[in-house]
PDB file of C-alpha atoms in Angstrom:
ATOM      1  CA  UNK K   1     -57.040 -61.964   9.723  1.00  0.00           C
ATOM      2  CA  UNK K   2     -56.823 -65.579   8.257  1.00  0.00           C
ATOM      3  CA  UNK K   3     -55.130 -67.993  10.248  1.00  0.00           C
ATOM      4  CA  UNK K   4     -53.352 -69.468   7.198  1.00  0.00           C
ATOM      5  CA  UNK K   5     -52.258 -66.351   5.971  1.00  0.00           C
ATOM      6  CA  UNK K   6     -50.253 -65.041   8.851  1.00  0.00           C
ATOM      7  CA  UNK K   7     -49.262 -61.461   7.988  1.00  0.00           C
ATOM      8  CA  UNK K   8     -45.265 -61.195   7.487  1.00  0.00           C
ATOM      9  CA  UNK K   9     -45.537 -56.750   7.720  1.00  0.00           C
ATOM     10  CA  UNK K  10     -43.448 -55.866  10.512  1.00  0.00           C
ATOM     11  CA  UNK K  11     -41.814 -58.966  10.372  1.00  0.00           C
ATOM     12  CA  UNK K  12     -37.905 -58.848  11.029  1.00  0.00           C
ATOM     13  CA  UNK K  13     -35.348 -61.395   9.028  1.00  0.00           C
ATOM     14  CA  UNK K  14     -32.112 -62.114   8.816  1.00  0.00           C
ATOM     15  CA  UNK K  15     -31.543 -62.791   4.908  1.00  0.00           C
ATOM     16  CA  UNK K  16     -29.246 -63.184   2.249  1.00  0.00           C
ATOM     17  CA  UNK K  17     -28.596 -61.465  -0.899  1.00  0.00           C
ATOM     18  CA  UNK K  18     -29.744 -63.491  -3.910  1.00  0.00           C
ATOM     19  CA  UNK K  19     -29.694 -60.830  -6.987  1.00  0.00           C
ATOM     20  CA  UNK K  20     -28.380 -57.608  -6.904  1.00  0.00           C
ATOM     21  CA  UNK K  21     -30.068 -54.931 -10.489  1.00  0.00           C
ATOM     22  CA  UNK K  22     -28.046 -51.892 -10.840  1.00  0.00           C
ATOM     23  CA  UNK K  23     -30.394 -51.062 -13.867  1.00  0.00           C
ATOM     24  CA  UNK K  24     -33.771 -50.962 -10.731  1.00  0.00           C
ATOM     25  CA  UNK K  25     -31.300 -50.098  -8.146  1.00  0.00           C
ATOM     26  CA  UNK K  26     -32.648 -52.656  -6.023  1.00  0.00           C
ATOM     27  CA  UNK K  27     -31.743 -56.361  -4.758  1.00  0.00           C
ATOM     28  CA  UNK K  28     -33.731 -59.554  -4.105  1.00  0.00           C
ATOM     29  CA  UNK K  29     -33.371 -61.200  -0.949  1.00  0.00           C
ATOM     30  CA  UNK K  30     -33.688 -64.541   0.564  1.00  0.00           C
ATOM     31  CA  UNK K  31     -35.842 -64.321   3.985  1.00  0.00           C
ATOM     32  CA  UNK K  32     -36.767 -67.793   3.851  1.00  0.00           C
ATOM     33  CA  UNK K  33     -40.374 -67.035   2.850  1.00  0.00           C
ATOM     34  CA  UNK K  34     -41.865 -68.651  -0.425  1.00  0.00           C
ATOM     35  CA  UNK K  35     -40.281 -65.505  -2.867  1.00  0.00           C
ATOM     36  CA  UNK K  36     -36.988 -63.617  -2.198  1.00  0.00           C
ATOM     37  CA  UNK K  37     -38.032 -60.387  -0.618  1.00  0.00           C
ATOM     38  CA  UNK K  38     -36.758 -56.946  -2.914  1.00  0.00           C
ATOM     39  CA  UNK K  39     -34.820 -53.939  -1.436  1.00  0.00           C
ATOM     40  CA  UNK K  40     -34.557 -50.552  -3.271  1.00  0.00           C
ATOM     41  CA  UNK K  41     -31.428 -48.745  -3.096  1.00  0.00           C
ATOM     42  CA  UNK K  42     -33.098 -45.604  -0.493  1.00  0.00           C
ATOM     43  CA  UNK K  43     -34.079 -48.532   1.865  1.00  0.00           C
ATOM     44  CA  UNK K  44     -30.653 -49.560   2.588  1.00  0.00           C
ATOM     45  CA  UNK K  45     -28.312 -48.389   5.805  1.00  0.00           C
ATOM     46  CA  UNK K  46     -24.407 -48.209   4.957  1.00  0.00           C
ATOM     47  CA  UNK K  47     -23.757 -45.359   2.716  1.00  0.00           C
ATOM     48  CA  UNK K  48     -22.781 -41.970   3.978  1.00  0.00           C
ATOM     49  CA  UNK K  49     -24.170 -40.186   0.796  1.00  0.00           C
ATOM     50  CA  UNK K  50     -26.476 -37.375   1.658  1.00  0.00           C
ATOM     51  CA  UNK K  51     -28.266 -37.277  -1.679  1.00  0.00           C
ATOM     52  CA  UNK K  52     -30.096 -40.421  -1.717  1.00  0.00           C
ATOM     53  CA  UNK K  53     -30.078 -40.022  -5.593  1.00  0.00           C
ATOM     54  CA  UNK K  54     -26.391 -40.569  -5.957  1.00  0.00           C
ATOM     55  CA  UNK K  55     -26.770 -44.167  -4.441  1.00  0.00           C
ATOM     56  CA  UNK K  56     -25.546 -46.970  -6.248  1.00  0.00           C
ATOM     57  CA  UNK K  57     -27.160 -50.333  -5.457  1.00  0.00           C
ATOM     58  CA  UNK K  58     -23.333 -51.850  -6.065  1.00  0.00           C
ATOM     59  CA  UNK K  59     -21.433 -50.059  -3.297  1.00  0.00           C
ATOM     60  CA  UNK K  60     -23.779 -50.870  -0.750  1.00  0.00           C
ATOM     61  CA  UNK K  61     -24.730 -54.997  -1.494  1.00  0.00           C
ATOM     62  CA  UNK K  62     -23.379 -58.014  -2.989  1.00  0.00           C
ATOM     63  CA  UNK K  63     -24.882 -61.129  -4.405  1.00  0.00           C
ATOM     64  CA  UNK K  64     -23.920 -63.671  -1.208  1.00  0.00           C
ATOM     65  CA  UNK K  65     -24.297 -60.666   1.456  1.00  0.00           C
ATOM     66  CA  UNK K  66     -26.303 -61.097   4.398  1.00  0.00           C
ATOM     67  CA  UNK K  67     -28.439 -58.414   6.279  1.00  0.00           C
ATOM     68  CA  UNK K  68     -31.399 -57.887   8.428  1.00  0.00           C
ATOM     69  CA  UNK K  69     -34.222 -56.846   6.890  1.00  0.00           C
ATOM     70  CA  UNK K  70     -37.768 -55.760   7.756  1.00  0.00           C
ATOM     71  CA  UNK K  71     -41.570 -56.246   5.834  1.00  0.00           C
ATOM     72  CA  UNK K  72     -43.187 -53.086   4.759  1.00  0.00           C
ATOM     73  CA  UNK K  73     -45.215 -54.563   2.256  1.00  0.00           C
ATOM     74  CA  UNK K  74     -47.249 -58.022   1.645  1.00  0.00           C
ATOM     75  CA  UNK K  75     -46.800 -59.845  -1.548  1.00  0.00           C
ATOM     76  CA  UNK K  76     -49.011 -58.635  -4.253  1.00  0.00           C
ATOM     77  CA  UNK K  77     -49.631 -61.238  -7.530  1.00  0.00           C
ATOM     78  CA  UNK K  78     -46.316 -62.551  -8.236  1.00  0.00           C
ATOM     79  CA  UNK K  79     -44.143 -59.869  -6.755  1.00  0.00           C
ATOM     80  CA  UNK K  80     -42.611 -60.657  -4.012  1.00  0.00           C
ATOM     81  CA  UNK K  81     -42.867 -58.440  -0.490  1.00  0.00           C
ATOM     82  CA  UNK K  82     -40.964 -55.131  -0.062  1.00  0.00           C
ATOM     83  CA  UNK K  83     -38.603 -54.899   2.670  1.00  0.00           C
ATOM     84  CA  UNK K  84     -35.959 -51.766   4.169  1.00  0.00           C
ATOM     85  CA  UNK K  85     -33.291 -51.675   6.707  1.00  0.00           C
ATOM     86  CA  UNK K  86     -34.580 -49.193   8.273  1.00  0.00           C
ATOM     87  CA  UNK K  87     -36.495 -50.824  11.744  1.00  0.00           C
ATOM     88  CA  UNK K  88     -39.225 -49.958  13.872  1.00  0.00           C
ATOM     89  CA  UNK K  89     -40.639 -51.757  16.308  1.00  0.00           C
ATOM     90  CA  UNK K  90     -44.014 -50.773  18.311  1.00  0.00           C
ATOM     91  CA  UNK K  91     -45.052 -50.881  21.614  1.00  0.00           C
ATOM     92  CA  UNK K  92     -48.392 -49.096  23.078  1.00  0.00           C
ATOM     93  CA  UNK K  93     -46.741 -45.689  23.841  1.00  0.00           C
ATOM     94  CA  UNK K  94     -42.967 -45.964  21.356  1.00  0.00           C
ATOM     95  CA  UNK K  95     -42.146 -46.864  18.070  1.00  0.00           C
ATOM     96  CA  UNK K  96     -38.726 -47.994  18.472  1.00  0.00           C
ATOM     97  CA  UNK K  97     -36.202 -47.084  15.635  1.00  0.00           C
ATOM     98  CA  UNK K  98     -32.913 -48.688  16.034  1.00  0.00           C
ATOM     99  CA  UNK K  99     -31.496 -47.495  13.343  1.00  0.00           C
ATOM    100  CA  UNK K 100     -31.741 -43.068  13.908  1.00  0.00           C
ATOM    101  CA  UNK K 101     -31.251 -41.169  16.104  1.00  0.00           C
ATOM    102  CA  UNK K 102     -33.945 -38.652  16.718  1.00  0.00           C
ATOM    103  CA  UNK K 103     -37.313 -38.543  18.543  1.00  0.00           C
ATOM    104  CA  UNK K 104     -40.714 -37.558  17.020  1.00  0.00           C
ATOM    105  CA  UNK K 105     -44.261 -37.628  18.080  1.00  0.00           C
ATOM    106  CA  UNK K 106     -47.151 -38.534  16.078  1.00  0.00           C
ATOM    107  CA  UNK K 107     -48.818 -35.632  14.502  1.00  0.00           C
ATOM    108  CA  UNK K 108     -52.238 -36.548  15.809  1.00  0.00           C
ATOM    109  CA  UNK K 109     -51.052 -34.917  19.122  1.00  0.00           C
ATOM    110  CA  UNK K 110     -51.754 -31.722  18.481  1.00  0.00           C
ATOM    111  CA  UNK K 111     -51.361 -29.778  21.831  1.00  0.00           C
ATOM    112  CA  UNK K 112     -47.897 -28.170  21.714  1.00  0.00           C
ATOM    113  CA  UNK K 113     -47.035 -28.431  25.310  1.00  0.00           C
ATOM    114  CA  UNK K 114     -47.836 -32.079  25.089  1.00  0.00           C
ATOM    115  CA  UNK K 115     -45.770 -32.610  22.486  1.00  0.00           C
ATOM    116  CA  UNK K 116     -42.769 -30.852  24.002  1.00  0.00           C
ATOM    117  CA  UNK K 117     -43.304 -32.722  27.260  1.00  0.00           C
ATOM    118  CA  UNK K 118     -43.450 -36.050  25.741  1.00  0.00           C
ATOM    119  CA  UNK K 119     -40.747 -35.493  23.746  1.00  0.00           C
ATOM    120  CA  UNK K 120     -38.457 -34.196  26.864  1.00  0.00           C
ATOM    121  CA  UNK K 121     -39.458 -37.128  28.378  1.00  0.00           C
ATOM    122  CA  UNK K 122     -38.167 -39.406  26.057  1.00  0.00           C
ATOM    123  CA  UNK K 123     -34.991 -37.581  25.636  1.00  0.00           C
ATOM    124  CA  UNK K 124     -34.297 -37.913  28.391  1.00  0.00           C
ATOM    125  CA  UNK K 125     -34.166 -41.157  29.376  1.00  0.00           C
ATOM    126  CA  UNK K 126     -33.198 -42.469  25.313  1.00  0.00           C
ATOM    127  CA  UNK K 127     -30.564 -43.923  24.388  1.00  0.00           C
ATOM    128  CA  UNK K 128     -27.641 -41.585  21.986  1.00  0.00           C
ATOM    129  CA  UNK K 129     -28.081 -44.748  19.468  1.00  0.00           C
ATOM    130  CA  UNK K 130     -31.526 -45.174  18.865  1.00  0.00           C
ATOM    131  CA  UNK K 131     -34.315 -43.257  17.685  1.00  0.00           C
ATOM    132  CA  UNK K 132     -38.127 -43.380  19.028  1.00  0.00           C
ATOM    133  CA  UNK K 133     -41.745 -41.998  17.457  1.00  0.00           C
ATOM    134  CA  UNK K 134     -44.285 -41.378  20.544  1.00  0.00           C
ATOM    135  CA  UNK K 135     -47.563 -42.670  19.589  1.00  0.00           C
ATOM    136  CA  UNK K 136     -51.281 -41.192  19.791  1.00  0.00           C
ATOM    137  CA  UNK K 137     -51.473 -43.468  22.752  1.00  0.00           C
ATOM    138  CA  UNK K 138     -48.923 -41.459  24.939  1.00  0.00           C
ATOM    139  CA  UNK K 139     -51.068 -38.890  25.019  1.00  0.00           C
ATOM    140  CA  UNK K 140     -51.547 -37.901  29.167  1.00  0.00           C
ATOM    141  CA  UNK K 141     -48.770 -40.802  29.438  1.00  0.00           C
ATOM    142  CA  UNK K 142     -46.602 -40.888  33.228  1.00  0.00           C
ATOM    143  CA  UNK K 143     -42.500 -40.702  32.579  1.00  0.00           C
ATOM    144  CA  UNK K 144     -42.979 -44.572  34.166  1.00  0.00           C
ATOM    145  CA  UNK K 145     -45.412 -45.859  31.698  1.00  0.00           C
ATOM    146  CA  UNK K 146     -43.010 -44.593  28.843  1.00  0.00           C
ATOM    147  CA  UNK K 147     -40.266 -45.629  30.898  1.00  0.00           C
ATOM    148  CA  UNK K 148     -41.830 -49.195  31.064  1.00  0.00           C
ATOM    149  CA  UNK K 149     -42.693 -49.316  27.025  1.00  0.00           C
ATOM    150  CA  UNK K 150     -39.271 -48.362  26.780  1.00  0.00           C
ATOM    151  CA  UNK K 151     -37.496 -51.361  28.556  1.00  0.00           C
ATOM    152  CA  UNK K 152     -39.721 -53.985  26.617  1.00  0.00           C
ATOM    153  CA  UNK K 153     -39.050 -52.605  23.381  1.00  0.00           C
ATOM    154  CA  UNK K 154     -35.093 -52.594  24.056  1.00  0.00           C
ATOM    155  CA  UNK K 155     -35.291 -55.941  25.449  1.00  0.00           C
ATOM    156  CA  UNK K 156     -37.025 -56.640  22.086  1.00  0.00           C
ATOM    157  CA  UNK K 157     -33.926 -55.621  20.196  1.00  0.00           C
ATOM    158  CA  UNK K 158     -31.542 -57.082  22.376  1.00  0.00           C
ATOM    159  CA  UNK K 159     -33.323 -60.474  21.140  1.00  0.00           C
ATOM    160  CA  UNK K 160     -33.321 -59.580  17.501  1.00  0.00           C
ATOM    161  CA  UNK K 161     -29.399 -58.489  17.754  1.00  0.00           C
ATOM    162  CA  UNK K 162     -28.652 -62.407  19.663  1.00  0.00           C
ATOM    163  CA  UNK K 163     -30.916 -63.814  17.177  1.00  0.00           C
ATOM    164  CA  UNK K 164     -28.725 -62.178  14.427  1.00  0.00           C
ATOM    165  CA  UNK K 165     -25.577 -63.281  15.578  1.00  0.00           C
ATOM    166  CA  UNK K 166     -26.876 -66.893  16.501  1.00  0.00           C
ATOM    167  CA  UNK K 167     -28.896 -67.801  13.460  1.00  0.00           C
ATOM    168  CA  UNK K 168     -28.017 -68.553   9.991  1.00  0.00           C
ATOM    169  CA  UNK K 169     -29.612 -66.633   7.159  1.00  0.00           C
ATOM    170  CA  UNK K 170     -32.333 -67.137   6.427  1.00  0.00           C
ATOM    171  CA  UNK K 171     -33.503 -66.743   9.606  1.00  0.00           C
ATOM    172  CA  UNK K 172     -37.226 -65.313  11.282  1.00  0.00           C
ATOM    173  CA  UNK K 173     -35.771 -63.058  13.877  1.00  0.00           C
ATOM    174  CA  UNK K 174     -38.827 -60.970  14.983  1.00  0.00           C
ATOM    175  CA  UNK K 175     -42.500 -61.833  14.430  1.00  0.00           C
ATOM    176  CA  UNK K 176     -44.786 -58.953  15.478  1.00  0.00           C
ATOM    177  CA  UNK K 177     -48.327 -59.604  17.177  1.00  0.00           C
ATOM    178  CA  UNK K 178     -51.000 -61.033  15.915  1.00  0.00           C
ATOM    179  CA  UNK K 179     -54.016 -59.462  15.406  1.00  0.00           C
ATOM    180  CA  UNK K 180     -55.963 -59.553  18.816  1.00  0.00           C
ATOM    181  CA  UNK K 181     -53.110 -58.885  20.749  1.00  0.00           C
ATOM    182  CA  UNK K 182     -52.252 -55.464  17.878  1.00  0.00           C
ATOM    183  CA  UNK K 183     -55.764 -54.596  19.383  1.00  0.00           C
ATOM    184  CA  UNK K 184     -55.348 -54.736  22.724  1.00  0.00           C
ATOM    185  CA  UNK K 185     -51.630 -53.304  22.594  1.00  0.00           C
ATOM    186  CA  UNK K 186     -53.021 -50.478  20.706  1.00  0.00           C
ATOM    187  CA  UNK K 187     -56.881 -49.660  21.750  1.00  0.00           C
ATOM    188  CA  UNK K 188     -57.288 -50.900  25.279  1.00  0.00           C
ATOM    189  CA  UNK K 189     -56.632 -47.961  27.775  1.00  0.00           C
ATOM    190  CA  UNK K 190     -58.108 -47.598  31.580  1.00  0.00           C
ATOM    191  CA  UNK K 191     -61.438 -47.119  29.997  1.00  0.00           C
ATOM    192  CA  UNK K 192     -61.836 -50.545  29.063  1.00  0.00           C
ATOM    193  CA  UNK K 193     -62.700 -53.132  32.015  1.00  0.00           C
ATOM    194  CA  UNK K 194     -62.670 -56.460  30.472  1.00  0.00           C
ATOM    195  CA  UNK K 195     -62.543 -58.090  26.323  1.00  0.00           C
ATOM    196  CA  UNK K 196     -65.028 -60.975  25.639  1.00  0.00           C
TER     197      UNK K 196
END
């Protein structure tokens, strides 16, 4: 990871709507970052149309609108980065997803019982609004320990909701780890005894 070229995935903004193209079904905007971010149509909460092929780009955003926004994908050449509405926010054990409601666990847990445990587990101490994904990581994990990832990754979004109120578009509202501390949220378990 260059130090000059921080990476912006996972990054969460609070932007404004620059350019809205029925004829892509998409919109363009402003995060505050050196190109206006673009938005499809599918990636955007607010319409209660099952049939995501029936949205219309128009009835959801208007040039001037402002919404939060997350990174899903760098800039590429001149193209500017791809961004969705749809949030998630990782801890070691949870994937927080403010924006559904249900739970899932990763697919790489592959013992049944595990997966029924973990998921009981989070039910049951979720809340109704928000959605999580268990990670690989949770694998063997206590009620506490998920408890625990749980409580930092609301207080998370309790920040990024004051930071939405507070700032003015464009606004950085959540930066997500750098690279050494991705590692160590992700890798380290009890195995490990000390980094160099």
């Amino acid at each position: 990871e260059r130090s000059s070229d921080d990476g912006i995935v996972g990054n969460i903004y609070k932007g404004i709507v620059t350019d809205v193209l029925p004829g892509m079904e998409a919109a363009f905007v402003d995060v505050g970052l050196e190109r206006n971010v673009f938005i499809h149509v599918g990636d955007i909460i607010g319409s209660k149309r099952k049939n995501k092929k029936e949205l219309k780009i128009r009835s959801l955003l208007q040039k001037g609108d402002e919404l939060v926004v997350q990174i899903v994908k760098e800039a590429i050449g001149n193209k500017g980065a791809r961004a969705t509405c749809y949030i998630t926010i990782p801890g070691r054990y949870l994937v927080l997803m403010p924006t559904v409601t249900h739970v899932g666990v990763s697919r790489r847990i592959q013992d049944e019982e595990e997966r029924k445990r973990l998921k009981s587990l989070v039910n049951d101490f979720k809340p109704g609004n928000m959605g999580f994904i268990t990670r690989t990581a949770a694998e063997g994990a206590t009620a506490e320990q998920l408890k625990r990832d749980f409580r930092y990754l609301d207080h998370q979004w309790t920040k990024i909701k004051h930071g939405t109120k507070k700032c003015r578009a464009p606004a950085l509202l959540y930066k997500d780890l750098d690279l050494v501390q991705r590692v160590v949220r992700d890798t380290f378990t009890e195995d490990f005894d000390r980094l160099v």
